[in-house]
Structures are given as structure tokens and as C-alpha cells.
Tab-separated table of C-alpha atoms in Angstrom:
chain	number	residue	atom	x	y	z
S	1	MET	CA	11.741	-33.078	-12.524
S	2	THR	CA	9.557	-35.764	-13.725
S	3	TYR	CA	7.174	-33.610	-15.807
S	4	SER	CA	7.618	-33.710	-19.921
S	5	SER	CA	6.046	-33.991	-22.886
S	6	GLY	CA	4.872	-37.892	-23.483
S	7	GLY	CA	6.369	-38.738	-19.574
S	8	LEU	CA	3.565	-39.497	-16.948
S	9	ILE	CA	2.485	-36.354	-14.687
S	10	GLN	CA	2.584	-37.726	-11.081
S	11	ALA	CA	2.337	-35.855	-7.864
S	12	THR	CA	5.850	-34.500	-7.091
S	13	ASP	CA	4.978	-32.330	-11.032
S	14	TYR	CA	1.883	-31.432	-9.526
S	15	ASN	CA	2.931	-30.184	-5.960
S	16	GLY	CA	6.751	-28.235	-6.951
S	17	PHE	CA	3.718	-25.995	-8.815
S	18	VAL	CA	1.680	-25.741	-6.606
S	19	SER	CA	4.092	-25.252	-2.537
S	20	THR	CA	7.057	-27.313	-3.113
S	21	ASN	CA	9.009	-25.434	-6.110
S	22	VAL	CA	11.234	-23.550	-3.750
S	23	GLY	CA	11.312	-19.509	-4.354
S	24	ALA	CA	8.398	-19.429	-7.292
S	25	ASN	CA	5.614	-21.659	-6.353
S	26	VAL	CA	1.261	-20.825	-6.303
S	27	ASN	CA	1.032	-21.145	-2.623
S	28	VAL	CA	3.701	-19.058	-2.189
S	29	VAL	CA	2.384	-15.873	-3.742
S	30	TRP	CA	-1.463	-17.394	-3.459
S	31	ASN	CA	-1.552	-17.889	0.148
S	32	THR	CA	1.503	-16.844	2.387
S	33	GLY	CA	1.709	-13.361	0.108
S	34	TYR	CA	-2.558	-12.510	-0.190
S	35	GLY	CA	-3.573	-14.777	2.381
S	36	GLN	CA	-5.817	-16.405	0.366
S	37	THR	CA	-7.370	-20.258	0.491
S	38	ALA	CA	-3.997	-22.850	0.007
S	39	LEU	CA	-4.165	-24.717	-3.452
S	40	SER	CA	-3.770	-28.647	-1.071
S	41	THR	CA	-1.088	-30.805	-1.828
S	42	VAL	CA	-1.428	-34.745	-3.789
S	43	ALA	CA	0.022	-37.151	-1.597
S	44	ALA	CA	2.937	-39.200	-3.543
S	45	THR	CA	0.546	-42.706	-3.560
S	46	ASN	CA	-2.725	-40.870	-5.000
S	47	THR	CA	-4.166	-39.480	-8.453
S	48	VAL	CA	-3.717	-35.995	-10.264
S	49	THR	CA	-7.109	-35.991	-10.625
S	50	ALA	CA	-8.573	-32.924	-13.149
S	51	THR	CA	-10.372	-31.179	-10.320
S	52	SER	CA	-7.019	-30.862	-8.568
S	53	TRP	CA	-5.031	-28.972	-11.508
S	54	GLY	CA	-8.086	-26.673	-12.502
S	55	SER	CA	-7.692	-25.310	-8.944
S	56	LEU	CA	-3.988	-24.618	-10.292
S	57	VAL	CA	-4.993	-23.386	-13.664
S	58	ASN	CA	-7.814	-21.418	-12.368
S	59	THR	CA	-5.327	-19.965	-9.670
S	60	LEU	CA	-2.936	-18.903	-12.164
S	61	THR	CA	-5.510	-16.994	-14.221
S	62	SER	CA	-6.488	-15.360	-11.292
S	63	LEU	CA	-2.550	-14.651	-10.299
S	64	GLY	CA	-1.367	-13.494	-14.115
S	65	ALA	CA	-4.617	-11.200	-14.236
S	66	HIS	CA	-3.760	-9.398	-10.717
S	67	THR	CA	0.042	-9.041	-11.443
S	68	VAL	CA	-0.615	-7.702	-14.843
S	69	THR	CA	1.749	-11.058	-15.823
S	70	PRO	CA	1.015	-12.257	-19.648
S	71	LEU	CA	1.006	-16.008	-19.223
S	72	THR	CA	0.940	-18.784	-21.440
S	73	ALA	CA	-3.043	-19.656	-22.986
S	74	ARG	CA	-4.275	-22.526	-21.396
S	75	THR	CA	-8.150	-23.790	-20.536
S	76	ALA	CA	-8.550	-26.153	-17.380
S	77	PRO	CA	-9.576	-29.620	-17.636
S	78	SER	CA	-12.588	-31.013	-16.362
S	79	ALA	CA	-13.712	-34.201	-15.064
S	80	GLY	CA	-13.232	-37.565	-17.400
S	81	GLN	CA	-10.380	-35.670	-19.298
S	82	THR	CA	-6.829	-36.860	-20.114
S	83	ILE	CA	-4.473	-34.991	-18.536
S	84	ASN	CA	-2.164	-33.195	-20.528
S	85	VAL	CA	1.691	-31.467	-20.239
S	86	LEU	CA	0.131	-28.092	-19.700
S	87	ALA	CA	2.886	-26.079	-21.119
S	88	ASP	CA	5.023	-23.198	-19.476
S	89	VAL	CA	4.126	-23.574	-15.971
S	90	ASN	CA	6.738	-23.551	-14.497
S	91	SER	CA	8.068	-20.030	-16.429
S	92	ASP	CA	4.748	-19.138	-15.492
S	93	LEU	CA	5.141	-18.753	-12.027
S	94	GLY	CA	8.481	-17.195	-12.125
S	95	SER	CA	7.190	-14.191	-14.119
S	96	ILE	CA	3.898	-14.380	-11.430
S	97	PHE	CA	6.531	-14.519	-9.061
S	98	LEU	CA	8.824	-11.455	-9.632
S	99	ASN	CA	5.459	-9.591	-10.271
S	100	ARG	CA	3.701	-10.322	-6.852
S	101	TYR	CA	3.646	-7.492	-5.374
S	102	ASN	CA	1.713	-5.427	-8.551
S	103	ALA	CA	-1.433	-5.226	-8.647
S	104	VAL	CA	-4.060	-4.083	-11.716
S	105	SER	CA	-5.866	-1.931	-10.159
S	106	SER	CA	-7.109	-0.442	-6.172
S	107	GLY	CA	-10.026	-1.256	-4.261
S	108	ALA	CA	-12.737	2.115	-3.359
S	109	GLN	CA	-10.979	4.862	-1.199
S	110	PHE	CA	-12.120	4.483	2.472
S	111	THR	CA	-12.352	7.268	4.336
S	112	GLY	CA	-14.631	6.146	7.409
S	113	TRP	CA	-12.111	7.847	9.662
S	114	SER	CA	-12.714	8.604	12.674
S	115	GLY	CA	-11.376	11.859	15.462
S	116	THR	CA	-10.577	15.437	14.429
S	117	ASN	CA	-8.121	15.246	11.970
S	118	SER	CA	-8.120	19.106	11.954
S	119	LYS	CA	-7.161	22.522	13.109
S	120	THR	CA	-10.212	24.481	13.209
S	121	ALA	CA	-9.066	27.287	15.917
S	122	ALA	CA	-6.200	29.753	15.195
S	123	THR	CA	-2.412	29.305	15.493
S	124	SER	CA	0.163	32.200	16.726
S	125	GLY	CA	3.649	32.318	18.082
S	126	ALA	CA	6.737	33.420	16.819
S	127	SER	CA	7.466	29.556	16.668
S	128	TRP	CA	4.007	27.394	16.752
S	129	SER	CA	2.868	23.734	15.631
S	130	ILE	CA	0.436	21.745	15.018
S	131	THR	CA	0.728	17.505	15.343
S	132	PHE	CA	-1.426	15.203	13.279
S	133	THR	CA	-1.837	11.598	14.691
S	134	ASN	CA	-3.524	9.029	12.037
S	135	THR	CA	-3.804	5.683	13.400
S	136	VAL	CA	-4.141	2.453	10.572
S	137	THR	CA	-4.929	-0.265	12.456
S	138	TRP	CA	-5.809	-4.041	10.797
S	139	SER	CA	-7.543	-6.597	13.005
S	140	THR	CA	-3.948	-9.047	12.674
S	141	SER	CA	-0.426	-8.775	12.177
S	142	ALA	CA	-1.213	-10.942	8.830
S	143	ALA	CA	-4.484	-8.497	7.380
S	144	ALA	CA	-1.374	-6.082	7.619
S	145	THR	CA	0.920	-7.736	5.649
S	146	TYR	CA	-1.553	-9.343	3.467
S	147	PHE	CA	-3.247	-5.792	2.374
S	148	PHE	CA	-0.039	-4.242	1.644
S	149	ASN	CA	1.133	-7.018	-0.707
S	150	ALA	CA	-2.355	-7.531	-2.486
S	151	GLY	CA	-1.229	-3.886	-3.027
S	152	GLY	CA	-2.771	-2.107	-0.833
S	153	LEU	CA	-1.652	2.089	-0.164
S	154	ILE	CA	-1.903	4.755	2.106
S	155	LYS	CA	-3.121	8.277	0.815
S	156	ILE	CA	-1.775	11.090	3.157
S	157	ASP	CA	-3.115	14.568	2.377
S	158	VAL	CA	-2.199	17.462	4.027
S	159	ALA	CA	-4.821	20.424	2.974
S	160	LYS	CA	-5.301	24.281	3.830
S	161	SER	CA	-7.244	27.603	2.429
S	162	SER	CA	-8.762	29.034	5.379
S	163	THR	CA	-7.796	33.732	4.559
S	164	GLY	CA	-7.538	36.691	7.451
S	165	ALA	CA	-4.463	36.121	9.035
S	166	THR	CA	-0.792	37.234	7.633
S	167	GLY	CA	0.786	33.637	7.811
S	168	ASP	CA	-2.093	32.572	5.821
S	169	PRO	CA	-0.875	32.386	1.967
S	170	GLU	CA	2.558	30.943	2.951
S	171	TRP	CA	0.627	28.028	4.475
S	172	ASN	CA	-2.264	27.678	2.235
S	173	ASP	CA	0.855	27.118	-0.898
S	174	LEU	CA	3.108	25.311	1.173
S	175	ALA	CA	-0.114	23.071	2.166
S	176	THR	CA	-1.776	22.509	-0.482
S	177	THR	CA	0.587	23.802	-3.658
S	178	LEU	CA	3.934	22.224	-2.568
S	179	CYS	CA	3.199	18.973	-0.822
S	180	GLY	CA	0.932	17.363	-2.774
S	181	ASP	CA	-0.216	13.290	-1.692
S	182	ILE	CA	1.602	11.042	-0.340
S	183	TYR	CA	1.203	7.275	-0.618
S	184	ILE	CA	2.792	4.548	1.623
S	185	SER	CA	3.006	1.013	0.266
S	186	GLY	CA	4.220	-2.365	1.416
S	187	LEU	CA	8.193	-2.311	0.023
S	188	ALA	CA	10.810	-0.299	-1.132
S	189	THR	CA	11.336	-2.211	-4.273
S	190	ALA	CA	9.138	-0.339	-7.630
S	191	HIS	CA	6.314	-2.128	-7.916
S	192	THR	CA	3.195	-0.957	-10.492
S	193	ILE	CA	-0.726	-0.661	-8.922
S	194	ALA	CA	-2.893	0.363	-10.614
S	195	GLY	CA	-0.693	1.546	-13.816
S	196	VAL	CA	1.500	4.007	-10.832
S	197	SER	CA	5.031	3.375	-9.612
S	198	TYR	CA	5.048	2.876	-5.878
S	199	THR	CA	8.646	2.898	-4.653
S	200	GLY	CA	8.027	2.859	-0.341
S	201	THR	CA	7.412	6.319	0.603
S	202	THR	CA	5.483	8.033	-2.978
S	203	LYS	CA	5.275	11.478	-3.872
S	204	ILE	CA	2.271	11.847	-6.555
S	205	THR	CA	1.635	15.427	-6.415
S	206	GLY	CA	2.725	18.710	-5.597
S	207	THR	CA	4.730	21.061	-7.083
S	208	GLY	CA	7.311	21.238	-4.120
S	209	THR	CA	11.094	19.659	-4.260
S	210	PRO	CA	11.091	17.571	-0.615
S	211	THR	CA	13.745	17.757	1.523
S	212	THR	CA	13.106	14.230	2.445
S	213	LEU	CA	11.452	11.697	0.432
S	214	SER	CA	12.338	7.797	1.518
S	215	THR	CA	11.670	5.761	-1.249
S	216	ALA	CA	13.704	3.212	1.065
S	217	THR	CA	10.460	3.381	3.734
S	218	GLY	CA	7.319	1.551	3.103
S	219	PHE	CA	5.360	-0.861	5.750
S	220	ASP	CA	7.766	-3.490	4.992
S	221	ALA	CA	10.651	-1.449	6.202
S	222	LEU	CA	8.940	-1.206	8.868
S	223	VAL	CA	10.227	-2.175	13.084
S	224	ALA	CA	7.845	-3.095	14.924
S	225	GLY	CA	7.325	-1.170	18.499
S	226	ALA	CA	10.696	1.024	17.059
S	227	GLY	CA	10.546	4.469	17.193
S	228	GLY	CA	9.434	6.543	13.807
S	229	THR	CA	11.114	6.973	10.708
S	230	ILE	CA	10.593	10.551	8.735
S	231	VAL	CA	9.417	9.733	5.841
S	232	TYR	CA	9.401	13.141	4.312
S	233	LYS	CA	9.766	16.565	4.902
S	234	GLN	CA	8.981	19.881	2.662
S	235	PHE	CA	9.226	23.045	3.683
S	236	ALA	CA	8.278	26.116	2.683
S	237	ASP	CA	10.002	28.558	-0.687
S	238	THR	CA	8.690	32.097	-0.527
S	239	ALA	CA	11.507	33.952	2.088
S	240	PRO	CA	10.905	35.066	5.470
S	241	TYR	CA	8.649	31.583	6.434
S	242	THR	CA	11.438	29.055	4.693
S	243	ALA	CA	12.413	27.539	7.811
S	244	ASN	CA	8.319	26.294	8.017
S	245	PHE	CA	7.629	22.535	7.391
S	246	ILE	CA	5.886	19.955	6.994
S	247	GLN	CA	7.304	16.222	8.064
S	248	HIS	CA	5.314	12.967	8.199
S	249	THR	CA	7.012	10.487	9.917
S	250	ILE	CA	5.658	7.134	10.272
S	251	ALA	CA	6.449	3.591	12.930
S	252	LYS	CA	5.108	0.167	12.970
S	253	GLY	CA	2.496	-0.233	16.027
S	254	ALA	CA	4.272	-3.356	19.050
S	255	SER	CA	2.392	-6.128	16.994
S	256	SER	CA	3.131	-4.600	13.923
S	257	ASP	CA	-0.799	-4.414	12.744
S	258	THR	CA	-0.636	-0.801	13.792
S	259	LEU	CA	0.941	2.470	11.195
S	260	VAL	CA	1.106	5.269	13.460
S	261	ILE	CA	1.651	7.933	10.951
S	262	THR	CA	2.569	11.291	12.886
S	263	THR	CA	2.612	14.755	10.795
S	264	LEU	CA	3.812	18.113	12.476
S	265	TRP	CA	3.268	21.561	10.761
S	266	GLN	CA	6.282	23.294	12.556
S	267	ALA	CA	6.678	27.316	12.062
S	268	ALA	CA	9.527	27.583	12.660
S	269	ASP	CA	11.111	31.202	12.008
S	270	ALA	CA	11.044	34.042	14.319
S	271	GLU	CA	8.663	35.311	11.398
S	272	SER	CA	6.437	33.569	11.419
S	273	ASP	CA	2.892	35.136	11.832
S	274	PRO	CA	-0.491	33.790	12.706
S	275	ILE	CA	-2.997	31.642	10.632
S	276	THR	CA	-6.310	31.080	10.935
S	277	GLY	CA	-8.715	28.043	11.606
S	278	GLY	CA	-12.198	26.988	9.024
S	279	THR	CA	-14.043	24.354	8.746
S	280	ALA	CA	-13.210	20.798	9.128
S	281	ALA	CA	-12.376	18.192	6.600
S	282	VAL	CA	-15.623	15.278	5.998
S	283	ALA	CA	-14.232	12.496	5.023
S	284	ALA	CA	-11.530	12.194	2.022
S	285	THR	CA	-12.502	16.211	1.135
S	286	PRO	CA	-10.809	19.395	2.833
S	287	GLY	CA	-11.969	22.547	4.399
S	288	THR	CA	-10.499	25.333	4.856
S	289	ALA	CA	-8.702	24.594	8.507
S	290	PRO	CA	-5.426	22.988	8.745
S	291	CYS	CA	-5.320	19.476	8.038
S	292	THR	CA	-3.938	16.291	7.388
S	293	ILE	CA	-6.544	13.029	6.315
S	294	VAL	CA	-5.034	9.651	6.085
S	295	THR	CA	-7.176	7.097	4.142
S	296	TYR	CA	-6.391	4.386	2.193
S	297	TYR	CA	-6.874	2.244	-0.998
S	298	PRO	CA	-7.915	-1.785	-0.358
S	299	PRO	CA	-6.718	-4.726	-2.526
S	300	GLU	CA	-8.976	-5.134	-5.536
S	301	THR	CA	-11.155	-7.838	-4.524
S	302	THR	CA	-11.915	-8.860	-8.860
S	303	ASN	CA	-8.816	-12.234	-8.536
S	304	LEU	CA	-8.981	-11.994	-5.034
S	305	SER	CA	-11.214	-12.423	-1.964
S	306	VAL	CA	-10.795	-10.190	1.180
S	307	THR	CA	-8.138	-11.738	3.915
S	308	TRP	CA	-7.302	-8.178	5.257
S	309	GLY	CA	-10.435	-7.563	7.216
S	310	THR	CA	-11.461	-3.814	6.915
S	311	PRO	CA	-8.979	-1.695	8.928
S	312	THR	CA	-9.836	1.853	10.387
S	313	VAL	CA	-8.248	5.090	10.787
S	314	ALA	CA	-7.952	7.200	13.626
S	315	ALA	CA	-6.679	11.000	13.791
S	316	THR	CA	-6.443	13.382	16.317
S	317	THR	CA	-5.208	16.837	16.520
S	318	THR	CA	-2.674	18.933	18.658
């Protein structure tokens, strides 16, 4: 690259920063990763204007703020100014690329699901089960990719507090105390969103130690149209109910624009006594009945424009 102090600033230099550098360039993160409007390159015979440099500098600033990446201080040039060499652009781009799945914050929790995510009738039998199915749908597979790349998170919360049947205390403890909140992020390598570290499927709260917690499985690891992957399983911890469990399975739709979350509450022990129903969940707030609530946190929009649309969540209970 000819870009150096005292030398001419050529179109090939600017274009390298924007899109042609292998691996680390602005558009591979800003446009391909997040779906933001791509920066234009400059033809080899044309002048690199202050407007072009201004777009590059301002986009670097937004990327640095979004990914929590410290950058070299620089000011976007304006028309009529002489363009000087901008220091450390290559190293800053490399740092942004390494931090591209981090996000400084999250958007407001979306709780507008449709359908039924609570079991409000009593459940009985020596071996009963409840299946909760929640489907998150984006407008396109690209929108789903932008959602996770830019820091979107899916949250799974199970809860139960109804009383009156012999099996209620153990299931209340399993759902509300042991399981905690499970988050599905985009990729399996560690990344930080709003100051919290996530890796694939992440357990944030709850006192239980799951037998399955697939930190290697996020949305990106799923194969479109393939079978589901069990990413979480928590057994009860009090005899004689220790065979009872709650399990989450996730799968990607055939066109990669959906995430299907299947949660099984399984009373597998012959001693499993009946449990009561209760009141249904409202938005992100559990009622007293057994429930599996799926909501999401979209990416932040202080530094990014919405390219992931408004995903919908549909729930059914069997």
C-alpha cells in the first residue's frame, strides 16, 4: 500500500480501507455484517474527496462506539480542506474486526409475542409432559444475520409458582430457582453485549448446574432445515423427583429466517405427582402457571440503523 506520510493519497488506498483490504475493511463489518449502507469506492482515475474521507471517518467512529473499540482520535475533513494522512486507520480497522460481535448496549426488550405460552390447567399422571414451542421469525435470512451480528439476543425464561398439588413445590423450585434465564446469541466464541459476556447458549441466572449447556451453539451454528439441537437441560435436585427435567432445543428454519425453540417439561419419575395450573404470563411477566416466555433484545440503534426489522414471536403450548 502506498498510503504513507508525505506521499500522495491514492484511490487504491482509500478503497482498501473501505472494501478491498482482505479481512479487515469497513464494509465487511458495516455492510456485510450489520446490513448498513455500504461505503462507495472511488475509481482509480478519480479524486478522493473530503466527502469520501468524511464518510470513512464517521463510519469508523460509529463502529468504534458500537463495538467498544478504542480508536485513534481523528476528525472528518470537510470540503475545501487539504486531506492529510489519517494515522492508524489500518490498525483501527483490525481492532474493529476482532471486536465486531461486541455491542456497547442492547435495544429495549421486545415482549409482543402472540399465542399461548402458559399451561393454565392442572397436569397429572405418573409421567406427564408439557411442550412449549416458540418461533422467532425475521423478514429474511439476511435480517436474522444482521440481528445477531449486531448484538441481538433471544431470551428464554421458564417459571411456575402455582400451589395446591403435591408436585408443585419441586416444579416451582426447578423452573423458578434452578433454571434461570437462558440467552441465545449469534456465535460460539465469547463476545460482550452491554457489558455481559455471551458464548453461544448462555445461562445468566439460576442456581442449578445443568447437565447440558451448549456454549458452542448459537444461531450461526445451526444448519437451516436440519433437526433441533438440545442446548440446555436441567434436572430437579430433590428426591424422589430427580428424574424430572426442563430442556430447551433450538432449530433454524428451512430458509434461515426463523428460530424454533422447543421447551420440554418432563415429569419422568414414577413419583411425579400432579401440578396445578394458574394464571397465564403477560408480556415478559410470568403468571403463576407453568410457562416458557421467549422474548428478545434487538441491537442498539444509537450507532446503527435498523436493518433487522421487527422479528415476531409466536407461542404454542401442548
